[in-house]
Amino acid sequence: MYIAIINYNMGNISSVENAFKKVGADIKVTGNAKEINNAAALVLPGVGAYRDAYKNLEELGIIETLKDNMRKKIFLGICLGMQLLFEYSLENGINTGLGILKGSVEKIPSVVKVPHMGWNQLNILKKESKIFYGIEEGKNFYFVHSYHVIPQKKCIISSTADYGMEIVAGIEYENIYGFQFHPEKSSMSGLKVLENFWNMIKEGRS
Amino acid sequence: MITKRIIPCLDVDKGRVVKGIHFIDIKDAGDPVELAAFYDREGADEIVFLDITASHEKRGTVVDLASKTAKKVFIPYTIGGGISKIEHIREILKKGADKISINTAAVEDPSLISRAAGIFGSQCIVIAIDAKRRDKNFWEVYINGGRTPTGMDVFEWAKKIEELGAGEILLTSMDRDGTKDGYDIELTGGVTSMVNIPVIASGGAGKLEHLKDVIKYAGADAVLVASIFHYRQNTIRDAKEYLKSEGINVRL
């Protein structure tokens, strides 16, 4: 039983890999359809440009594999990996995403400093969510992004952060989870969230 | 709201931390990775490594440091020191570093900033400025580890750095560095009012009050601290509790 961490050449995958190893999770870093199909859960990390990210997934030929797996397995998208779940992004034109969730990805307005970079407090809306088990209200997580998601349905927002404007920090819809912040760079609190994710997978199997 | 960041800085030579650092609770206090992991546990918001290795092995030691740190440190970290090529930046980021810091190479070829930001994103490109006061309103940019004056004005350079797409400025006052007299408030305030990207103040921290002053009166987004923490004059927790008591938003 392992988590497939999708490797599609979009930055810093090793940090996500190291953090999951730190909490004792079994992982496989892969871009291979067969290994994705055999995984118990999926993580889509990612740092970089939206269009390149989608293109890289296309080139690996795993778009349909990912969509298929997301219907039945626990899925976590981190940063760009969460943004890719939505229909489109306005980063350098209109770029198609996976379209699993309704909504868009848009630039943070420049009335505030862009990128939104640094530690910000999480306002947890889905307090009963297993992913936030043991995380106290107001804990800080590390953010670094210039674009943010605007879900059509507000009920999928699991947490927000206040940056002079409200930033969607996390989403949760059935078995699909997403974080705008980087749990792999958020010290103890971030590791706790990843451990929760791993525990959910183990529980699901038992 | 976003918090002000406290960033311990480690100088590294051939893979070892330089400047005597006194820790009783670490196995190998000369190991930069062990120290960085210790600071992560203690509540540091980020780590900056400055590699001062002066040899041809340098490239390898920096990549090795990036890779080892990634396995033990779960906060963002920056690596700087002699970085001048896109391929080198790629290698360091790929191993797990979040940002790289460039100084001399950016002055010698400013297009490096825009090229690097275009490929890797602004958020991972930090430009370090070494500034020395020459006149009432003139701070000069120095390169090559503070040995070479450039004639350039720090404020103009800061503005240009932002335009070229850098994500952050690491601003060191050469006049204050090592003095423990406090950060250069005028210099830092001048730069923060000039640009709309985060500025890390560096050079001169001797007590916690200095951290507060540069955040409150110069608008610094983050403070780089070395000896206060390395010599255990204060812990990171002390610093954060103090700043909080002064009404500054920090991660506790």
GROMACS .gro file of C-alpha atoms in nm:
model
  458
    1MET     CA    1   0.000   0.000   0.000
    2TYR     CA    2   0.155   0.325  -0.110
    3ILE     CA    3   0.085   0.686  -0.199
    4ALA     CA    4   0.173   0.773  -0.556
    5ILE     CA    5   0.339   1.113  -0.562
    6ILE     CA    6   0.294   1.226  -0.920
    7ASN     CA    7   0.624   1.321  -1.079
    8TYR     CA    8   0.562   1.542  -1.380
    9ASN     CA    9   0.866   1.766  -1.375
   10MET     CA   10   0.706   2.055  -1.193
   11GLY     CA   11   0.957   2.157  -0.928
   12ASN     CA   12   1.036   2.055  -0.579
   13ILE     CA   13   0.893   1.704  -0.560
   14SER     CA   14   1.174   1.593  -0.332
   15SER     CA   15   1.044   1.812  -0.048
   16VAL     CA   16   0.704   1.644  -0.060
   17GLU     CA   17   0.872   1.305  -0.083
   18ASN     CA   18   1.096   1.377   0.218
   19ALA     CA   19   0.808   1.504   0.431
   20PHE     CA   20   0.594   1.197   0.367
   21LYS     CA   21   0.893   0.976   0.448
   22LYS     CA   22   0.941   1.169   0.771
   23VAL     CA   23   0.588   1.079   0.888
   24GLY     CA   24   0.640   0.715   0.798
   25ALA     CA   25   0.427   0.697   0.486
   26ASP     CA   26   0.496   0.448   0.209
   27ILE     CA   27   0.537   0.639  -0.112
   28LYS     CA   28   0.628   0.597  -0.473
   29VAL     CA   29   0.733   0.892  -0.684
   30THR     CA   30   0.599   0.814  -1.026
   31GLY     CA   31   0.455   0.938  -1.353
   32ASN     CA   32   0.361   0.589  -1.465
   33ALA     CA   33  -0.007   0.501  -1.524
   34LYS     CA   34   0.027   0.146  -1.393
   35GLU     CA   35   0.188   0.257  -1.069
   36ILE     CA   36  -0.077   0.525  -1.027
   37ASN     CA   37  -0.351   0.265  -1.076
   38ASN     CA   38  -0.193   0.042  -0.814
   39ALA     CA   39  -0.159   0.317  -0.553
   40ALA     CA   40  -0.385   0.347  -0.251
   41ALA     CA   41  -0.390   0.726  -0.276
   42LEU     CA   42  -0.254   1.004  -0.493
   43VAL     CA   43  -0.067   1.326  -0.426
   44LEU     CA   44  -0.026   1.589  -0.696
   45PRO     CA   45   0.237   1.842  -0.586
   46GLY     CA   46   0.366   2.116  -0.811
   47VAL     CA   47   0.538   2.449  -0.833
   48GLY     CA   48   0.553   2.646  -1.156
   49ALA     CA   49   0.337   2.758  -1.444
   50TYR     CA   50  -0.017   2.622  -1.493
   51ARG     CA   51   0.008   2.566  -1.866
   52ASP     CA   52   0.339   2.378  -1.841
   53ALA     CA   53   0.197   2.162  -1.566
   54TYR     CA   54  -0.105   2.055  -1.768
   55LYS     CA   55   0.110   2.000  -2.076
   56ASN     CA   56   0.351   1.780  -1.881
   57LEU     CA   57   0.062   1.565  -1.755
   58GLU     CA   58  -0.061   1.535  -2.113
   59GLU     CA   59   0.281   1.433  -2.237
   60LEU     CA   60   0.300   1.162  -1.973
   61GLY     CA   61  -0.041   1.047  -2.100
   62ILE     CA   62  -0.187   1.032  -1.749
   63ILE     CA   63  -0.472   1.287  -1.759
   64GLU     CA   64  -0.744   1.022  -1.787
   65THR     CA   65  -0.563   0.795  -1.542
   66LEU     CA   66  -0.561   1.074  -1.285
   67LYS     CA   67  -0.928   1.161  -1.336
   68ASP     CA   68  -1.021   0.795  -1.311
   69ASN     CA   69  -0.826   0.744  -0.991
   70MET     CA   70  -0.961   1.060  -0.832
   71ARG     CA   71  -1.311   0.917  -0.848
   72LYS     CA   72  -1.224   0.631  -0.617
   73LYS     CA   73  -0.912   0.715  -0.417
   74ILE     CA   74  -0.809   0.969  -0.159
   75PHE     CA   75  -0.643   1.250  -0.345
   76LEU     CA   76  -0.435   1.545  -0.227
   77GLY     CA   77  -0.336   1.838  -0.447
   78ILE     CA   78  -0.072   2.074  -0.312
   79CYS     CA   79  -0.036   2.434  -0.436
   80LEU     CA   80  -0.034   2.412  -0.817
   81GLY     CA   81  -0.157   2.055  -0.773
   82MET     CA   82  -0.475   2.188  -0.610
   83GLN     CA   83  -0.516   2.462  -0.870
   84LEU     CA   84  -0.504   2.201  -1.148
   85LEU     CA   85  -0.823   2.043  -1.011
   86PHE     CA   86  -1.024   2.342  -1.128
   87GLU     CA   87  -1.163   2.416  -1.474
   88TYR     CA   88  -0.921   2.680  -1.588
   89SER     CA   89  -0.655   2.931  -1.487
   90LEU     CA   90  -0.607   3.287  -1.610
   91GLU     CA   91  -0.229   3.261  -1.576
   92ASN     CA   92  -0.094   3.386  -1.912
   93GLY     CA   93  -0.422   3.350  -2.100
   94ILE     CA   94  -0.693   3.094  -2.040
   95ASN     CA   95  -0.549   2.752  -1.961
   96THR     CA   96  -0.746   2.435  -1.917
   97GLY     CA   97  -0.721   2.238  -1.595
   98LEU     CA   98  -0.847   1.893  -1.498
   99GLY     CA   99  -1.196   2.030  -1.434
  100ILE     CA  100  -1.272   1.796  -1.142
  101LEU     CA  101  -1.398   2.094  -0.942
  102LYS     CA  102  -1.595   2.389  -1.073
  103GLY     CA  103  -1.420   2.721  -1.052
  104SER     CA  104  -1.118   2.913  -1.170
  105VAL     CA  105  -0.764   3.014  -1.075
  106GLU     CA  106  -0.696   3.387  -1.085
  107LYS     CA  107  -0.416   3.629  -1.002
  108ILE     CA  108  -0.406   3.775  -0.652
  109PRO     CA  109  -0.495   4.143  -0.706
  110SER     CA  110  -0.192   4.371  -0.671
  111VAL     CA  111  -0.350   4.582  -0.397
  112VAL     CA  112  -0.158   4.340  -0.174
  113LYS     CA  113   0.202   4.222  -0.211
  114VAL     CA  114   0.224   3.948  -0.473
  115PRO     CA  115   0.330   3.668  -0.427
  116HIS     CA  116   0.156   3.591  -0.101
  117MET     CA  117   0.470   3.454   0.063
  118GLY     CA  118   0.528   3.351   0.421
  119TRP     CA  119   0.351   3.205   0.721
  120ASN     CA  120  -0.018   3.274   0.761
  121GLN     CA  121  -0.280   3.155   1.008
  122LEU     CA  122  -0.531   2.898   0.900
  123ASN     CA  123  -0.896   2.966   0.960
  124ILE     CA  124  -1.039   2.614   0.954
  125LEU     CA  125  -1.398   2.594   0.827
  126LYS     CA  126  -1.429   2.215   0.818
  127LYS     CA  127  -1.328   2.161   1.177
  128GLU     CA  128  -1.449   1.801   1.181
  129SER     CA  129  -1.231   1.707   0.884
  130LYS     CA  130  -0.989   1.425   0.953
  131ILE     CA  131  -0.719   1.606   0.761
  132PHE     CA  132  -0.708   1.877   1.030
  133TYR     CA  133  -0.706   1.637   1.322
  134GLY     CA  134  -0.491   1.781   1.602
  135ILE     CA  135  -0.443   2.117   1.430
  136GLU     CA  136  -0.543   2.403   1.653
  137GLU     CA  137  -0.722   2.705   1.517
  138GLY     CA  138  -0.485   2.982   1.410
  139LYS     CA  139  -0.181   2.763   1.345
  140ASN     CA  140   0.052   2.901   1.080
  141PHE     CA  141   0.128   2.737   0.747
  142TYR     CA  142   0.371   2.837   0.475
  143PHE     CA  143   0.230   2.991   0.159
  144VAL     CA  144   0.397   3.100  -0.160
  145HIS     CA  145   0.175   3.173  -0.460
  146SER     CA  146   0.069   3.448  -0.697
  147TYR     CA  147  -0.257   3.286  -0.814
  148HIS     CA  148  -0.544   3.166  -0.599
  149VAL     CA  149  -0.848   2.944  -0.654
  150ILE     CA  150  -1.204   3.072  -0.673
  151PRO     CA  151  -1.433   2.771  -0.629
  152GLN     CA  152  -1.785   2.806  -0.766
  153LYS     CA  153  -1.926   2.622  -0.466
  154LYS     CA  154  -1.813   2.782  -0.141
  155CYS     CA  155  -1.906   2.466   0.050
  156ILE     CA  156  -1.590   2.291  -0.072
  157ILE     CA  157  -1.365   2.545   0.104
  158SER     CA  158  -1.209   2.372   0.405
  159SER     CA  159  -0.992   2.659   0.526
  160THR     CA  160  -0.897   3.015   0.447
  161ALA     CA  161  -0.620   3.263   0.525
  162ASP     CA  162  -0.647   3.637   0.572
  163TYR     CA  163  -0.414   3.833   0.347
  164GLY     CA  164  -0.597   4.163   0.339
  165MET     CA  165  -0.834   3.959   0.126
  166GLU     CA  166  -0.962   3.609   0.186
  167ILE     CA  167  -0.743   3.341   0.032
  168VAL     CA  168  -0.873   2.987  -0.009
  169ALA     CA  169  -0.616   2.783   0.183
  170GLY     CA  170  -0.776   2.443   0.145
  171ILE     CA  171  -1.057   2.259  -0.026
  172GLU     CA  172  -1.232   1.932   0.048
  173TYR     CA  173  -1.487   1.756  -0.167
  174GLU     CA  174  -1.570   1.394  -0.089
  175ASN     CA  175  -1.236   1.209  -0.125
  176ILE     CA  176  -1.055   1.507  -0.278
  177TYR     CA  177  -0.837   1.735  -0.069
  178GLY     CA  178  -0.631   2.035  -0.170
  179PHE     CA  179  -0.401   2.282   0.000
  180GLN     CA  180  -0.276   2.613  -0.130
  181PHE     CA  181  -0.010   2.618   0.141
  182HIS     CA  182   0.286   2.382   0.150
  183PRO     CA  183   0.245   2.124   0.429
  184GLU     CA  184   0.592   1.990   0.342
  185LYS     CA  185   0.738   2.329   0.436
  186SER     CA  186   0.514   2.407   0.734
  187SER     CA  187   0.724   2.245   1.005
  188MET     CA  188   0.542   2.040   1.272
  189SER     CA  189   0.190   2.152   1.174
  190GLY     CA  190   0.250   2.065   0.812
  191LEU     CA  191   0.391   1.723   0.896
  192LYS     CA  192   0.088   1.660   1.117
  193VAL     CA  193  -0.148   1.724   0.826
  194LEU     CA  194   0.049   1.483   0.606
  195GLU     CA  195   0.046   1.225   0.883
  196ASN     CA  196  -0.334   1.267   0.906
  197PHE     CA  197  -0.356   1.204   0.532
  198TRP     CA  198  -0.152   0.886   0.566
  199ASN     CA  199  -0.366   0.773   0.860
  200MET     CA  200  -0.683   0.825   0.657
  201ILE     CA  201  -0.542   0.597   0.389
  202LYS     CA  202  -0.453   0.330   0.643
  203GLU     CA  203  -0.799   0.350   0.803
  204GLY     CA  204  -0.962   0.326   0.464
  205ARG     CA  205  -0.785  -0.005   0.410
  206SER     CA  206  -0.851  -0.163   0.747
  207MET     CA  207  -0.241   3.794   0.859
  208ILE     CA  208   0.100   3.711   0.728
  209THR     CA  209   0.365   3.700   1.001
  210LYS     CA  210   0.702   3.869   1.023
  211ARG     CA  211   0.973   3.609   0.974
  212ILE     CA  212   1.276   3.530   1.185
  213ILE     CA  213   1.555   3.374   0.984
  214PRO     CA  214   1.874   3.231   1.134
  215CYS     CA  215   2.169   3.255   0.897
  216LEU     CA  216   2.441   2.991   0.877
  217ASP     CA  217   2.777   3.055   0.710
  218VAL     CA  218   2.910   2.735   0.562
  219ASP     CA  219   3.264   2.657   0.447
  220LYS     CA  220   3.337   2.321   0.277
  221GLY     CA  221   3.024   2.175   0.427
  222ARG     CA  222   3.088   2.295   0.783
  223VAL     CA  223   2.940   2.584   0.978
  224VAL     CA  224   3.193   2.857   1.046
  225LYS     CA  225   3.203   3.091   1.347
  226GLY     CA  226   3.200   2.906   1.675
  227ILE     CA  227   2.852   2.801   1.764
  228HIS     CA  228   2.782   2.671   2.109
  229PHE     CA  229   2.513   2.416   2.143
  230ILE     CA  230   2.506   2.153   2.406
  231ASP     CA  231   2.200   1.978   2.272
  232ILE     CA  232   2.325   1.894   1.925
  233LYS     CA  233   2.545   1.601   1.836
  234ASP     CA  234   2.753   1.786   1.580
  235ALA     CA  235   2.727   2.163   1.609
  236GLY     CA  236   2.944   2.207   1.302
  237ASP     CA  237   2.698   2.027   1.080
  238PRO     CA  238   2.481   2.283   0.899
  239VAL     CA  239   2.199   2.034   0.850
  240GLU     CA  240   2.183   1.940   1.220
  241LEU     CA  241   2.181   2.307   1.313
  242ALA     CA  242   1.912   2.394   1.063
  243ALA     CA  243   1.696   2.107   1.189
  244PHE     CA  244   1.748   2.233   1.542
  245TYR     CA  245   1.632   2.581   1.443
  246ASP     CA  246   1.329   2.433   1.267
  247ARG     CA  247   1.230   2.259   1.590
  248GLU     CA  248   1.289   2.580   1.782
  249GLY     CA  249   1.050   2.774   1.562
  250ALA     CA  250   1.262   2.944   1.294
  251ASP     CA  251   1.049   3.055   1.000
  252GLU     CA  252   1.315   2.995   0.738
  253ILE     CA  253   1.687   2.923   0.717
  254VAL     CA  254   1.947   3.098   0.506
  255PHE     CA  255   2.273   2.921   0.424
  256LEU     CA  256   2.556   3.128   0.291
  257ASP     CA  257   2.823   2.911   0.136
  258ILE     CA  258   3.160   3.081   0.153
  259THR     CA  259   3.367   2.790   0.021
  260ALA     CA  260   3.633   2.940  -0.204
  261SER     CA  261   3.733   2.657  -0.428
  262HIS     CA  262   3.642   2.463  -0.734
  263GLU     CA  263   3.462   2.202  -0.520
  264LYS     CA  264   3.211   2.464  -0.429
  265ARG     CA  265   2.941   2.367  -0.674
  266GLY     CA  266   2.931   2.017  -0.537
  267THR     CA  267   2.924   2.120  -0.171
  268VAL     CA  268   2.629   2.354  -0.228
  269VAL     CA  269   2.421   2.091  -0.407
  270ASP     CA  270   2.509   1.837  -0.140
  271LEU     CA  271   2.396   2.080   0.132
  272ALA     CA  272   2.065   2.141  -0.047
  273SER     CA  273   2.002   1.772  -0.074
  274LYS     CA  274   2.090   1.679   0.286
  275THR     CA  275   1.891   1.967   0.430
  276ALA     CA  276   1.581   1.859   0.237
  277LYS     CA  277   1.569   1.534   0.431
  278LYS     CA  278   1.574   1.691   0.776
  279VAL     CA  279   1.438   2.044   0.753
  280PHE     CA  280   1.068   2.110   0.696
  281ILE     CA  281   1.065   2.486   0.666
  282PRO     CA  282   1.175   2.686   0.362
  283TYR     CA  283   1.546   2.738   0.313
  284THR     CA  284   1.759   2.955   0.092
  285ILE     CA  285   2.108   2.883  -0.035
  286GLY     CA  286   2.345   3.155  -0.149
  287GLY     CA  287   2.711   3.211  -0.222
  288GLY     CA  288   2.874   3.224  -0.562
  289ILE     CA  289   2.570   3.114  -0.760
  290SER     CA  290   2.589   3.249  -1.115
  291LYS     CA  291   2.443   2.998  -1.361
  292ILE     CA  292   2.091   2.888  -1.447
  293GLU     CA  293   2.193   2.522  -1.446
  294HIS     CA  294   2.339   2.555  -1.098
  295ILE     CA  295   2.017   2.717  -0.974
  296ARG     CA  296   1.815   2.436  -1.128
  297GLU     CA  297   2.027   2.173  -0.954
  298ILE     CA  298   1.996   2.337  -0.611
  299LEU     CA  299   1.620   2.387  -0.635
  300LYS     CA  300   1.569   2.036  -0.761
  301LYS     CA  301   1.738   1.896  -0.451
  302GLY     CA  302   1.481   2.070  -0.233
  303ALA     CA  303   1.597   2.425  -0.164
  304ASP     CA  304   1.312   2.675  -0.185
  305LYS     CA  305   1.509   2.978  -0.287
  306ILE     CA  306   1.854   3.071  -0.406
  307SER     CA  307   2.022   3.398  -0.330
  308ILE     CA  308   2.240   3.580  -0.583
  309ASN     CA  309   2.464   3.879  -0.523
  310THR     CA  310   2.771   3.946  -0.740
  311ALA     CA  311   2.644   3.760  -1.048
  312ALA     CA  312   2.325   3.969  -1.052
  313VAL     CA  313   2.523   4.294  -1.054
  314GLU     CA  314   2.755   4.170  -1.326
  315ASP     CA  315   2.467   4.046  -1.540
  316PRO     CA  316   2.125   4.175  -1.430
  317SER     CA  317   1.955   3.968  -1.701
  318LEU     CA  318   2.032   3.665  -1.483
  319ILE     CA  319   1.753   3.784  -1.250
  320SER     CA  320   1.487   3.797  -1.522
  321ARG     CA  321   1.602   3.472  -1.679
  322ALA     CA  322   1.602   3.287  -1.348
  323ALA     CA  323   1.267   3.435  -1.243
  324GLY     CA  324   1.120   3.344  -1.581
  325ILE     CA  325   1.224   2.981  -1.549
  326PHE     CA  326   1.182   2.911  -1.178
  327GLY     CA  327   0.938   3.180  -1.066
  328SER     CA  328   1.005   3.504  -0.882
  329GLN     CA  329   0.935   3.348  -0.545
  330CYS     CA  330   1.258   3.147  -0.546
  331ILE     CA  331   1.491   3.425  -0.657
  332VAL     CA  332   1.637   3.628  -0.371
  333ILE     CA  333   1.880   3.907  -0.453
  334ALA     CA  334   2.132   3.988  -0.182
  335ILE     CA  335   2.262   4.345  -0.160
  336ASP     CA  336   2.568   4.440   0.044
  337ALA     CA  337   2.532   4.810   0.121
  338LYS     CA  338   2.784   5.059   0.258
  339ARG     CA  339   2.698   5.415   0.348
  340ARG     CA  340   2.906   5.670   0.158
  341ASP     CA  341   2.715   5.988   0.225
  342LYS     CA  342   2.406   6.113   0.405
  343ASN     CA  343   2.174   5.979   0.137
  344PHE     CA  344   2.400   5.747  -0.058
  345TRP     CA  345   2.453   5.381   0.016
  346GLU     CA  346   2.679   5.204  -0.232
  347VAL     CA  347   2.635   4.847  -0.360
  348TYR     CA  348   2.937   4.623  -0.295
  349ILE     CA  349   3.010   4.285  -0.452
  350ASN     CA  350   3.259   3.998  -0.414
  351GLY     CA  351   3.185   3.951  -0.048
  352GLY     CA  352   3.207   4.322   0.029
  353ARG     CA  353   3.548   4.370  -0.134
  354THR     CA  354   3.450   4.552  -0.453
  355PRO     CA  355   3.260   4.882  -0.469
  356THR     CA  356   3.038   4.922  -0.776
  357GLY     CA  357   2.944   5.290  -0.767
  358MET     CA  358   2.578   5.182  -0.780
  359ASP     CA  359   2.313   5.337  -0.558
  360VAL     CA  360   2.139   5.080  -0.337
  361PHE     CA  361   1.792   5.231  -0.377
  362GLU     CA  362   1.814   5.241  -0.755
  363TRP     CA  363   1.949   4.888  -0.764
  364ALA     CA  364   1.668   4.765  -0.537
  365LYS     CA  365   1.409   4.917  -0.771
  366LYS     CA  366   1.574   4.754  -1.071
  367ILE     CA  367   1.590   4.418  -0.898
  368GLU     CA  368   1.216   4.430  -0.845
  369GLU     CA  369   1.151   4.527  -1.207
  370LEU     CA  370   1.364   4.237  -1.326
  371GLY     CA  371   1.143   3.996  -1.134
  372ALA     CA  372   1.324   3.910  -0.812
  373GLY     CA  373   1.095   3.782  -0.537
  374GLU     CA  374   1.278   3.916  -0.236
  375ILE     CA  375   1.571   4.133  -0.127
  376LEU     CA  376   1.823   4.031   0.137
  377LEU     CA  377   1.969   4.363   0.246
  378THR     CA  378   2.290   4.365   0.450
  379SER     CA  379   2.436   4.678   0.602
  380MET     CA  380   2.813   4.636   0.585
  381ASP     CA  381   2.851   4.925   0.831
  382ARG     CA  382   2.648   4.743   1.094
  383ASP     CA  383   2.743   4.383   1.022
  384GLY     CA  384   2.925   4.240   1.322
  385THR     CA  385   2.878   4.553   1.536
  386LYS     CA  386   2.571   4.443   1.737
  387ASP     CA  387   2.458   4.808   1.722
  388GLY     CA  388   2.130   4.727   1.552
  389TYR     CA  389   2.013   4.712   1.192
  390ASP     CA  390   2.052   5.018   0.971
  391ILE     CA  391   1.700   5.162   1.001
  392GLU     CA  392   1.748   5.438   0.744
  393LEU     CA  393   1.891   5.204   0.482
  394THR     CA  394   1.625   4.937   0.537
  395GLY     CA  395   1.340   5.188   0.552
  396GLY     CA  396   1.464   5.346   0.230
  397VAL     CA  397   1.455   5.014   0.049
  398THR     CA  398   1.118   4.895   0.186
  399SER     CA  399   0.955   5.222   0.080
  400MET     CA  400   1.107   5.185  -0.264
  401VAL     CA  401   0.992   4.832  -0.352
  402ASN     CA  402   0.682   4.618  -0.319
  403ILE     CA  403   0.861   4.287  -0.264
  404PRO     CA  404   0.961   4.151   0.078
  405VAL     CA  405   1.284   4.281   0.232
  406ILE     CA  406   1.494   4.081   0.478
  407ALA     CA  407   1.700   4.308   0.703
  408SER     CA  408   2.050   4.190   0.786
  409GLY     CA  409   2.357   4.309   0.973
  410GLY     CA  410   2.385   4.446   1.323
  411ALA     CA  411   2.141   4.250   1.538
  412GLY     CA  412   2.279   4.248   1.893
  413LYS     CA  413   1.963   4.227   2.102
  414LEU     CA  414   1.594   4.156   2.056
  415GLU     CA  415   1.502   4.523   2.059
  416HIS     CA  416   1.691   4.560   1.731
  417LEU     CA  417   1.460   4.308   1.564
  418LYS     CA  418   1.158   4.505   1.677
  419ASP     CA  419   1.306   4.836   1.564
  420VAL     CA  420   1.376   4.730   1.208
  421ILE     CA  421   1.034   4.566   1.172
  422LYS     CA  422   0.841   4.853   1.331
  423TYR     CA  423   1.035   5.154   1.209
  424ALA     CA  424   1.180   5.034   0.878
  425GLY     CA  425   0.902   4.802   0.762
  426ALA     CA  426   1.125   4.494   0.724
  427ASP     CA  427   0.929   4.179   0.637
  428ALA     CA  428   1.188   3.949   0.790
  429VAL     CA  429   1.504   3.969   0.998
  430LEU     CA  430   1.824   3.774   0.947
  431VAL     CA  431   1.987   3.685   1.276
  432ALA     CA  432   2.314   3.509   1.348
  433SER     CA  433   2.506   3.553   1.672
  434ILE     CA  434   2.209   3.624   1.903
  435PHE     CA  435   2.086   3.271   1.835
  436HIS     CA  436   2.414   3.096   1.764
  437TYR     CA  437   2.560   3.197   2.101
  438ARG     CA  438   2.229   3.130   2.278
  439GLN     CA  439   2.198   3.485   2.402
  440ASN     CA  440   1.831   3.429   2.319
  441THR     CA  441   1.629   3.146   2.172
  442ILE     CA  442   1.403   3.192   1.872
  443ARG     CA  443   1.109   3.145   2.104
  444ASP     CA  444   1.237   3.434   2.323
  445ALA     CA  445   1.257   3.653   2.016
  446LYS     CA  446   0.907   3.568   1.903
  447GLU     CA  447   0.749   3.614   2.242
  448TYR     CA  448   0.919   3.949   2.274
  449LEU     CA  449   0.804   4.063   1.929
  450LYS     CA  450   0.452   3.945   2.004
  451SER     CA  451   0.449   4.147   2.325
  452GLU     CA  452   0.544   4.445   2.109
  453GLY     CA  453   0.236   4.392   1.895
  454ILE     CA  454   0.414   4.226   1.603
  455ASN     CA  455   0.244   3.928   1.438
  456VAL     CA  456   0.472   3.623   1.452
  457ARG     CA  457   0.435   3.246   1.425
  458LEU     CA  458   0.444   3.094   1.769
   0.00000   0.00000   0.00000
